[in-house]
Amino acid sequence: AQSVAQPEDQVNVAEGNPLTVKCTYSVSGNPYLFWYVQYPNRGLQFLLKYITGDNLVKGSYGFEAEFNKSQTSFHLKKPSALVSDSALYFCAVRDSGNYGGSQGNLIFGKGTKLSVKP
Amino acid sequence: DAGVTQSPTHLIKTRGQQVTLRCSPKSGHDTVSWYQQALGQGPQFIFQYYEEEERQRGNFPDRFSGHQFPNYSSELNVNALWLGDSALYLCASNLGLVGEQYFGPGTRLTVT
């Protein structure tokens, strides 16, 4: 079974410092990996994805993620955190099954709350 | 270009009642997926509709059903509501096999 783990419930960072939000995955076959962000009382916003190619993926709002196949990880990073980055971050993997022409569903981690203090 | 829209925003129902939630996909998208997000949890997949058919289903009982219309919009129906059905219901849409899923703002359902 495919799964995603986010080992940290919360990450605290000072504004201007680099941030990392961790994610590890378990899949059969090649992983399709995603990061989404959720602000309070809002839906999920797509940040970035890894399908194939370069292990360093750049996304929205200055975020990037590093795919590491040997460690089965896909950590989210940002060189300099902003207070406005404070939100709930979800890592997800796409189910790789064959569903008659439609793509597999997303399997989410439980989320990591990022708190950036001034 | 409108993104994914959902209605209503909030809903309060009584245990045992039935509810219908609605979703319009992002322009150009043909696939709609529904997720349930309980408080403090990650979204859990309910089902996905493509070409007006349910293509995948998560681990949810038959009380949860859906429909996709020719214009690609979708409905999620929940019968015989339980207190445990209280959650944020998210709709997501995508195009084809590769494109990422875009999420709507969700419908907050409270069952009392």
Short mmCIF file of C-alpha atoms in Angstrom, two decimals:
data_model
loop_
_atom_site.label_atom_id
_atom_site.label_comp_id
_atom_site.label_asym_id
_atom_site.label_seq_id
_atom_site.Cartn_x
_atom_site.Cartn_y
_atom_site.Cartn_z
CA ALA A 1 0.00 0.00 0.00
CA GLN A 2 1.19 3.47 -0.79
CA SER A 3 1.63 5.93 2.03
CA VAL A 4 3.15 9.21 3.09
CA ALA A 5 4.55 10.15 6.48
CA GLN A 6 5.13 13.60 7.88
CA PRO A 7 7.07 12.97 11.08
CA GLU A 8 6.67 16.46 12.57
CA ASP A 9 3.33 17.79 13.78
CA GLN A 10 4.78 21.29 14.01
CA VAL A 11 7.84 23.17 12.80
CA ASN A 12 8.83 26.49 14.35
CA VAL A 13 11.14 28.84 12.47
CA ALA A 14 12.24 32.44 12.91
CA GLU A 15 11.52 34.81 10.04
CA GLY A 16 14.46 34.99 7.64
CA ASN A 17 15.79 31.56 8.58
CA PRO A 18 15.67 28.56 6.25
CA LEU A 19 12.85 26.09 6.75
CA THR A 20 12.45 22.40 6.09
CA VAL A 21 9.26 20.36 6.33
CA LYS A 22 9.90 16.64 6.15
CA CYS A 23 8.09 13.97 4.15
CA THR A 24 8.86 10.32 3.49
CA TYR A 25 6.94 8.03 1.19
CA SER A 26 6.30 4.40 0.45
CA VAL A 27 5.18 3.44 -3.05
CA SER A 28 5.39 0.63 -5.53
CA GLY A 29 6.91 1.88 -8.74
CA ASN A 30 7.82 5.47 -9.57
CA PRO A 31 6.43 8.04 -7.15
CA TYR A 32 4.40 11.07 -8.15
CA LEU A 33 4.84 13.45 -5.21
CA PHE A 34 3.15 16.71 -4.29
CA TRP A 35 3.18 19.47 -1.70
CA TYR A 36 0.07 21.48 -0.85
CA VAL A 37 -0.46 24.31 1.63
CA GLN A 38 -3.64 25.06 3.55
CA TYR A 39 -4.42 28.35 5.25
CA PRO A 40 -7.07 28.46 8.02
CA ASN A 41 -10.59 27.71 6.79
CA ARG A 42 -9.35 27.38 3.23
CA GLY A 43 -8.89 24.64 0.67
CA LEU A 44 -5.54 23.27 -0.41
CA GLN A 45 -3.23 25.24 -2.69
CA PHE A 46 -0.79 23.41 -4.95
CA LEU A 47 2.87 24.27 -4.31
CA LEU A 48 4.93 21.88 -6.40
CA LYS A 49 5.22 18.36 -7.74
CA TYR A 50 7.81 15.75 -8.66
CA ILE A 51 7.01 13.46 -11.56
CA THR A 52 10.40 12.78 -13.08
CA GLY A 53 13.63 14.59 -13.90
CA ASP A 54 15.67 16.85 -11.65
CA ASN A 55 15.66 15.92 -8.00
CA LEU A 56 15.31 19.58 -6.97
CA VAL A 57 11.86 20.86 -7.82
CA LYS A 58 11.01 24.56 -7.66
CA GLY A 59 7.48 25.68 -6.91
CA SER A 60 5.32 28.60 -5.92
CA TYR A 61 6.17 31.34 -3.38
CA GLY A 62 9.88 30.49 -3.31
CA PHE A 63 9.39 26.93 -2.10
CA GLU A 64 11.38 24.01 -3.42
CA ALA A 65 11.55 20.32 -2.63
CA GLU A 66 14.29 17.75 -2.88
CA PHE A 67 13.47 14.25 -4.09
CA ASN A 68 15.76 11.59 -2.64
CA LYS A 69 15.05 8.13 -3.98
CA SER A 70 17.49 6.27 -1.72
CA GLN A 71 16.00 7.82 1.41
CA THR A 72 12.44 7.81 -0.01
CA SER A 73 12.07 11.42 1.03
CA PHE A 74 10.60 14.57 -0.48
CA HIS A 75 11.37 17.40 1.94
CA LEU A 76 9.96 20.87 1.39
CA LYS A 77 12.40 23.75 1.77
CA LYS A 78 12.61 27.52 1.59
CA PRO A 79 15.82 29.53 2.00
CA SER A 80 14.25 32.40 3.95
CA ALA A 81 10.95 31.99 5.80
CA LEU A 82 8.24 34.66 5.95
CA VAL A 83 5.63 35.13 8.66
CA SER A 84 3.03 34.74 5.90
CA ASP A 85 4.32 31.19 5.26
CA SER A 86 2.68 30.11 8.53
CA ALA A 87 0.13 27.48 7.52
CA LEU A 88 -0.55 23.75 7.37
CA TYR A 89 1.56 21.84 4.84
CA PHE A 90 0.59 18.51 3.31
CA CYS A 91 2.74 16.07 1.42
CA ALA A 92 0.91 13.69 -0.93
CA VAL A 93 1.61 10.79 -3.26
CA ARG A 94 -0.52 9.85 -6.22
CA ASP A 95 -1.91 6.34 -6.38
CA SER A 96 -0.24 4.70 -9.35
CA GLY A 97 -3.10 2.36 -10.22
CA ASN A 98 -4.78 2.16 -13.61
CA TYR A 99 -8.27 3.62 -13.44
CA GLY A 100 -9.63 3.53 -16.93
CA GLY A 101 -8.06 6.71 -18.19
CA SER A 102 -8.28 8.78 -15.03
CA GLN A 103 -5.35 9.50 -12.75
CA GLY A 104 -4.98 7.97 -9.35
CA ASN A 105 -6.19 9.68 -6.22
CA LEU A 106 -3.93 11.56 -3.81
CA ILE A 107 -2.84 9.97 -0.56
CA PHE A 108 -2.02 12.65 2.00
CA GLY A 109 0.13 12.80 5.07
CA LYS A 110 -1.41 14.10 8.29
CA GLY A 111 0.08 17.54 7.78
CA THR A 112 2.73 19.70 9.43
CA LYS A 113 1.89 23.04 10.98
CA LEU A 114 4.53 25.62 10.13
CA SER A 115 4.84 28.58 12.46
CA VAL A 116 7.13 31.44 11.46
CA LYS A 117 7.78 34.01 14.18
CA PRO A 118 8.94 37.58 13.53
CA ASP B 1 -10.44 31.92 -15.17
CA ALA B 2 -12.53 30.59 -12.31
CA GLY B 3 -10.96 27.98 -10.14
CA VAL B 4 -12.78 25.14 -8.44
CA THR B 5 -15.95 26.36 -6.76
CA GLN B 6 -18.01 24.63 -4.11
CA SER B 7 -21.38 25.26 -2.53
CA PRO B 8 -22.54 25.79 0.08
CA THR B 9 -19.69 27.15 2.19
CA HIS B 10 -21.12 25.95 5.47
CA LEU B 11 -23.90 23.56 6.33
CA ILE B 12 -25.45 22.38 9.57
CA LYS B 13 -27.49 19.17 9.55
CA THR B 14 -29.07 16.89 12.11
CA ARG B 15 -28.05 13.27 12.58
CA GLY B 16 -29.99 11.01 10.19
CA GLN B 17 -30.61 13.70 7.59
CA GLN B 18 -29.30 13.74 4.03
CA VAL B 19 -27.03 16.34 2.43
CA THR B 20 -25.92 17.29 -1.09
CA LEU B 21 -22.72 19.20 -1.76
CA ARG B 22 -21.88 20.70 -5.15
CA CYS B 23 -18.68 21.32 -7.07
CA SER B 24 -17.79 23.05 -10.32
CA PRO B 25 -14.36 22.13 -11.66
CA LYS B 26 -11.72 24.51 -12.92
CA SER B 27 -12.34 25.56 -16.50
CA GLY B 28 -11.04 22.91 -18.89
CA HIS B 29 -10.86 20.14 -16.31
CA ASP B 30 -12.77 16.91 -16.84
CA THR B 31 -12.17 14.93 -13.65
CA VAL B 32 -13.55 15.60 -10.19
CA SER B 33 -12.43 14.03 -6.92
CA TRP B 34 -13.94 14.39 -3.47
CA TYR B 35 -12.03 14.29 -0.19
CA GLN B 36 -13.08 14.42 3.45
CA GLN B 37 -10.86 16.30 5.88
CA ALA B 38 -11.65 15.74 9.54
CA LEU B 39 -10.36 18.25 12.05
CA GLY B 40 -6.62 17.93 12.50
CA GLN B 41 -6.25 15.31 9.79
CA GLY B 42 -5.12 15.13 6.20
CA PRO B 43 -7.72 14.80 3.43
CA GLN B 44 -9.08 11.30 2.86
CA PHE B 45 -10.14 10.27 -0.64
CA ILE B 46 -13.84 9.52 -1.08
CA PHE B 47 -14.29 8.94 -4.82
CA GLN B 48 -13.44 10.25 -8.27
CA TYR B 49 -15.61 10.89 -11.32
CA TYR B 50 -14.43 10.88 -14.92
CA GLU B 51 -16.65 10.71 -18.00
CA GLU B 52 -19.68 10.72 -15.69
CA GLU B 53 -18.65 7.46 -14.05
CA GLU B 54 -17.22 6.68 -10.64
CA ARG B 55 -13.69 5.50 -11.44
CA GLN B 56 -12.19 5.05 -8.00
CA ARG B 57 -13.54 4.84 -4.50
CA GLY B 58 -11.88 5.15 -1.14
CA ASN B 59 -12.83 3.40 2.06
CA PHE B 60 -16.19 5.09 2.58
CA PRO B 61 -19.58 3.42 3.08
CA ASP B 62 -22.37 3.36 0.52
CA ARG B 63 -24.02 6.24 2.36
CA PHE B 64 -21.62 8.37 0.36
CA SER B 65 -22.61 8.63 -3.29
CA GLY B 66 -21.97 11.01 -6.12
CA HIS B 67 -22.70 12.09 -9.60
CA GLN B 68 -20.98 13.90 -12.43
CA PHE B 69 -22.93 15.89 -14.99
CA PRO B 70 -22.17 16.40 -18.70
CA ASN B 71 -20.69 19.83 -17.91
CA TYR B 72 -18.21 18.04 -15.56
CA SER B 73 -19.71 19.49 -12.39
CA SER B 74 -20.32 17.05 -9.57
CA GLU B 75 -22.40 16.37 -6.49
CA LEU B 76 -21.58 14.50 -3.32
CA ASN B 77 -24.53 13.03 -1.44
CA VAL B 78 -24.40 11.68 2.08
CA ASN B 79 -27.39 9.80 3.50
CA ALA B 80 -28.22 9.00 7.12
CA LEU B 81 -25.71 11.48 8.49
CA TRP B 82 -23.61 10.50 11.50
CA LEU B 83 -21.94 12.85 13.94
CA GLY B 84 -18.65 11.53 12.58
CA ASP B 85 -19.46 12.89 9.14
CA SER B 86 -18.72 16.38 10.43
CA ALA B 87 -15.74 17.55 8.38
CA LEU B 88 -14.49 19.82 5.62
CA TYR B 89 -15.41 18.33 2.26
CA LEU B 90 -13.01 19.22 -0.50
CA CYS B 91 -13.54 18.95 -4.20
CA ALA B 92 -10.59 18.78 -6.56
CA SER B 93 -10.41 18.80 -10.34
CA ASN B 94 -7.78 17.94 -12.92
CA LEU B 95 -7.35 17.28 -16.61
CA GLY B 96 -6.01 14.01 -17.88
CA LEU B 97 -3.49 11.68 -16.39
CA VAL B 98 -0.67 14.08 -15.59
CA GLY B 99 -2.07 17.40 -14.42
CA GLU B 100 -2.08 18.22 -10.73
CA GLN B 101 -5.33 18.40 -8.80
CA TYR B 102 -6.68 21.85 -7.95
CA PHE B 103 -8.81 22.14 -4.84
CA GLY B 104 -11.84 24.21 -4.04
CA PRO B 105 -12.32 26.09 -0.75
CA GLY B 106 -14.40 23.27 0.70
CA THR B 107 -17.77 22.88 2.37
CA ARG B 108 -17.76 22.75 6.16
CA LEU B 109 -20.42 20.23 7.25
CA THR B 110 -21.47 20.10 10.88
CA VAL B 111 -23.75 17.28 12.02
CA THR B 112 -25.50 17.81 15.36
#
